[in-house]
Amino acid sequence: MDHSSFENTYNLYWEELYGYCLHHCKDNYRAEEIVQDVFLSLWERQHQLLMEGSIKSYLYKAVKNKVFDFYREQAKKNTLLAELRLKLCDDTCLTENEVYFNDLNSNLGKAIDSLPCRCREVYQLSREGGLNNKEIAIQLSISEKTVEQHMTKALRSIRKKIDSHA
């Protein structure tokens, strides 16, 4: 294809291909870019092309393929953006949860430290040591009822202090 026949082909089909492309991709700039790319490729590869059928059907097929490529690229970008947004949200939520957990843990530690000595001891043996009321009573030489009273007092005090920080 010489320069003159290429120019004639360009002038004959450019606007028609542009309209076809615009109809499919709904973006003036993108439609123009796609049609220009198709004609540039035609010019650069004119000696390598083996066309079956008319130049018009070749050009339409090339534009259609470029539009598909555009949509594939857009879908890939949208997928990556969605994954990034999800990751950022997860990271933000995780960070907020970590801050909340650390704050809650700190307040719990302060609430436990503020308990009266024997009450704190009963609470720690139960919650941190995993002992039941009977085992605590034996270890501290107090009645099970006293253990229950200390635990009730400890839990009420801790709950009150944590609720006041929330």
XYZ file of C-alpha atoms in Angstrom:
166
model
C 0.000 0.000 0.000
C 1.557 3.260 -1.065
C 1.188 6.588 0.699
C -1.607 7.772 -1.575
C -3.772 4.654 -1.179
C -3.200 4.705 2.605
C -4.296 8.347 2.715
C -7.407 7.522 0.667
C -8.226 4.608 2.996
C -7.706 6.841 6.023
C -9.937 9.607 4.650
C -12.583 7.136 3.541
C -12.894 5.136 6.798
C -11.598 7.257 9.675
C -14.865 8.994 10.545
C -16.919 5.818 10.121
C -14.541 3.826 12.334
C -14.468 6.635 14.877
C -18.291 6.573 15.120
C -18.287 2.789 15.479
C -15.623 2.937 18.170
C -17.293 5.827 20.008
C -20.553 3.885 20.073
C -18.784 1.018 21.846
C -16.422 2.799 24.233
C -18.430 6.002 24.960
C -15.259 8.084 25.279
C -14.299 10.622 22.586
C -10.631 10.665 23.460
C -10.380 6.873 23.731
C -12.280 6.346 20.435
C -9.972 8.737 18.617
C -6.916 7.099 20.142
C -8.066 3.595 19.193
C -8.809 4.519 15.574
C -5.474 6.328 15.289
C -3.698 3.260 16.704
C -5.400 1.015 14.162
C -4.343 3.225 11.254
C -0.824 3.574 12.626
C -0.569 -0.193 12.957
C -1.883 -0.592 9.397
C 0.785 1.778 8.097
C 3.630 0.249 10.105
C 2.703 -3.368 9.319
C 1.386 -2.938 5.783
C 4.017 -5.263 4.296
C 3.460 -7.995 6.896
C -0.344 -8.090 6.772
C -2.142 -10.903 5.040
C -5.671 -9.581 4.632
C -8.501 -11.935 3.893
C -11.408 -9.894 2.590
C -11.753 -6.163 2.294
C -9.694 -3.476 3.986
C -12.937 -2.203 5.517
C -13.650 -5.482 7.328
C -10.015 -5.666 8.455
C -10.243 -2.144 9.923
C -13.542 -2.845 11.691
C -12.189 -6.046 13.166
C -9.007 -4.262 14.301
C -11.050 -1.493 15.961
C -13.329 -4.071 17.625
C -10.297 -5.929 18.998
C -8.777 -2.683 20.316
C -12.067 -1.839 22.053
C -12.060 -5.305 23.664
C -8.457 -4.737 24.752
C -9.491 -1.397 26.250
C -12.316 -3.024 28.237
C -10.064 -5.858 29.410
C -7.535 -3.285 30.609
C -10.283 -1.289 32.357
C -11.625 -4.429 34.043
C -8.145 -5.325 35.255
C -7.613 -1.791 36.614
C -11.019 -1.810 38.302
C -10.295 -5.184 39.882
C -6.942 -3.963 41.169
C -8.519 -0.758 42.510
C -11.275 -2.718 44.235
C -8.702 -5.045 45.795
C -6.646 -2.052 46.909
C -9.689 -0.336 48.426
C -10.615 -3.548 50.228
C -7.064 -3.963 51.522
C -6.924 -0.341 52.685
C -10.275 -0.754 54.409
C -9.113 -3.994 56.016
C -5.869 -2.354 57.131
C -7.753 0.672 58.476
C -10.302 -1.507 60.253
C -7.531 -3.725 61.597
C -5.601 -0.698 62.828
C -8.723 0.746 64.473
C -9.448 -2.614 66.091
C -5.859 -2.915 67.297
C -6.030 0.572 68.821
C -9.363 -0.252 70.448
C -8.052 -3.593 71.740
C -4.862 -2.017 73.127
C -6.872 0.742 74.783
C -9.303 -1.769 76.260
C -6.459 -3.989 77.443
C -4.733 -1.014 79.067
C -7.951 0.013 80.822
C -8.482 -3.568 81.992
C -4.962 -3.659 83.442
C -5.555 -0.361 85.268
C -8.918 -1.588 86.580
C -7.348 -4.809 87.893
C -4.475 -2.879 89.495
C -6.954 -0.614 91.288
C -8.729 -3.552 92.987
C -8.164 -4.111 96.715
C -5.319 -6.572 97.337
C -7.334 -9.698 98.263
C -9.958 -8.991 95.587
C -7.234 -8.629 92.919
C -5.592 -11.844 94.124
C -8.862 -13.809 93.828
C -9.558 -12.338 90.374
C -6.069 -13.174 89.072
C -6.172 -16.727 90.416
C -9.533 -17.229 88.715
C -9.041 -15.464 85.361
C -5.302 -15.694 84.831
C -4.557 -18.824 86.867
C -7.607 -20.760 85.691
C -8.540 -21.953 89.199
C -12.135 -22.572 90.245
C -13.682 -21.094 93.396
C -13.008 -24.186 95.506
C -9.303 -24.279 94.519
C -8.942 -20.560 95.250
C -10.613 -20.988 98.648
C -8.205 -23.792 99.566
C -5.136 -21.906 98.345
C -6.045 -18.684 100.192
C -7.545 -20.428 103.249
C -10.883 -18.642 102.873
C -14.417 -19.899 102.290
C -15.877 -20.421 98.834
C -18.542 -17.839 99.684
C -15.796 -15.265 100.355
C -14.196 -16.142 96.995
C -17.571 -15.562 95.293
C -17.976 -12.205 97.052
C -14.468 -11.084 96.018
C -15.112 -12.158 92.402
C -18.462 -10.354 92.315
C -16.841 -7.197 93.711
C -13.887 -7.476 91.295
C -16.051 -7.999 88.208
C -18.437 -5.185 89.154
C -15.538 -2.789 89.747
C -13.751 -3.765 86.516
C -16.947 -3.476 84.455
C -17.679 -0.046 85.949
C -14.164 1.263 85.207
C -14.129 -0.091 81.648
C -17.620 1.265 80.936
C -16.547 4.703 82.129
C -13.656 4.674 79.592
C -15.824 3.551 76.651
